[in-house]
Amino acid sequence: MTNQELFSIIRKACLEKGVKGKAHQVFIGRFIGHANLLHYLFSKLYSKRADSDSILIEVLHLIIDSYLERHPNFKKRDNKKQEKGNWFLSNELVGMSLYVDRFAGKLKNMPSKLNYLEELGVNFLHLMPLFESPEDASDGGYAVSNYRKIDKRFGSFNDFKLLQHSLQEKNMYMMIDIVVNHTSNQHEWAKKAQAGDSYYQDFYYTYEDRKIPNQMETFMPEVFPESSPGSFSFDEKMNKWVMSVFHNYQWDLNFTNPHVLKAMLSNIFYYANLGVDILRIDAPAFIWKQMGTTCQNLPEAHTILQLFKVAVEIATPGMAILGEAIVAPRQIMKYFGTGYLTNHECDIAYNATQMALQWDALATTDTRNMLANQEIILQKPFGTTWINYTRCHDDIGLGFEDAFIEQVGFSPYHHREYLKNYLGGRLTTSPSSGDLFGVNPATNDARISGTLASLCGLEKTIKKKDTKAIQTSIDKILLLQANSVLLNGIPMLFYGDELGYTNDYSYLKDPGKSYDNRWMHRPIIDWKKNEKHKKKGTVEHRVFKGLQNVLHIRKSHEVFADYNNLEWLESHNRSIVGFKRVLNNTHVFCLFNYSPEQQLLTYYVFDAIREQTTQLVNLLDDSQITIGKDYEHLIFKPYQFYVLQAKI
Ligand code: GLC
């Protein structure tokens, strides 16, 4: 298809659908402006196929239809967001990720919980998967059997709309997932494939025998080596092998088939037109497979994401895209787009490297690995942003680079062993009570499960009724949370962590969950316990108030918006890490002591502003500090942090 043909098809399709005149001028402009890129990306993937042009034309129609289906209120919201520029860079956004059933029982109960979330400072909800998935084989909802039907476990579509209405009334934002890499084996496409329909068998990677699976598996790392070893499963109904990189009931979609791409894009628009503000694309690193590779982070996976992004930019521009790429640090960076397409892929990515490094610092009391890795993390393009988080529903992976571990003088093997032992409950002297997840004896890989509180020692200290140690656990929780919240990016809390929920072992009694210890850190909220956050002196109150204070500081100072305005400091103390946030003439120093001991910090870190002022205000409690006045050093109590604004 030539460019001229492309534009004439778009023009004709728009006219046919009544998309003309002043009312649609802006959309037509967007379409014309982005059509070449869309065409280029699509051709990169599919030009070798005979049906490439005809499917591209279907995609063009889908874009127009999705634009037309967008509710006028959402179009208004799109415009408002566009006026704000990249609205998701704002310091006023604070997110929380939660399972509706475990947090509030049902969707219909959610609106009544919004005041609680607002009290904490949360105004952006990541609702964990809500669409239909088989209860006993759901991977927490990430095995979707129907992308358009709310699972009755959570309530009805109407309940969802009511919640969304309540959120928008309160000026709150919503994020949901789209699981693009795989469907449940009970999705209608899979069922048709099982019944022998070859059109739908082509939606998946299916094989008559083990020949290709055997070859591919030699290159593909296992994601769940304990509960679902290998990357292919045998389906008896189909009498074929099918690729299933995650659990055997999650069948990988075959994106070399453009019909799959179109079907998924249609689902993406469906979510956009539900009024979703940020779409979390689940596991994007896996969406393209190729024999002889790890089948992760392949260039075509990026092309698909760029295609999704440009299509969304044309039809439903207010919806930002988060790519959940939990991969090696340098690979994560590529999900923001590279080369000419920098800033044209995912708007947002998880700062998974930083998250893991904070746990590294807590376990080792040494922050040098965190500092060394900033060389990579700071390469985030201006205009994109991070999700910063301490814990989420998944495990903690230790996928940071060996080179930096070596650079700070540790052996990568022993360092990771230590972290796994310390956090994963294998070291009797460790205060943490986590567990190892995804242990792979062949590669010695393992990740870590456990709630923020349990990993910070609260589970053990409460059991021992050790008041002082309980406070230390709380200090650790708040240190980690403050570090995440004050970085550049959107803080994403995980429900329950705002109150110090410890591990829940009840999942062991549920056969649909017992094979997956990530459920230990996905609590069922007890609202009586939550009430305790109002009672002074309780653990819940101390954790809640401490976090609320830091969130409030972030939300009330624009310097914490993400203008890539973050500079790491050289603290000359291995246990103290810090960064400076600067905007115009506002300078805020965020400093964190990862040691259980008192630490001293020389006043050198403030040299940049010292000629302008020696006066600092600790935003945590409004206390004043004069650089160099009473002491030679700034004194840190164990696990203390400071948020110091220079009085200029
Ligand atoms: C993502 C989800 C995780 C899930 C996996 C497979 O990584 O966060 O919970 O198991 O994708 O869908």
XYZ file of C-alpha atoms and ligand atoms in Angstrom, residues 139 142 179 182 224 246 250 280 282-283 324 393-394 518 522, ligand 1:
27
model
C -3.401 -16.565 38.225
C -4.228 -12.858 34.688
C -3.344 -9.268 29.466
C -1.913 -14.991 26.732
C 7.282 -20.593 37.071
C 3.421 -18.796 32.397
C -2.290 -19.545 30.175
C -1.346 -1.590 32.277
C 0.711 -7.091 31.296
C 3.965 -8.908 30.510
C 4.761 -4.025 32.863
C 1.213 -8.322 44.100
C 4.216 -10.066 42.520
C 2.666 -14.832 46.058
C -2.144 -10.469 48.978
C 2.398 -10.279 35.208
C 1.548 -10.223 36.456
C 1.685 -11.518 37.196
C 1.228 -12.646 36.305
C 1.962 -12.627 34.967
C 1.306 -13.516 33.974
O 3.733 -10.359 35.493
O 1.923 -9.131 37.245
O 0.963 -11.512 38.396
O 1.444 -13.875 36.939
O 1.981 -11.342 34.401
O 0.131 -12.934 33.473
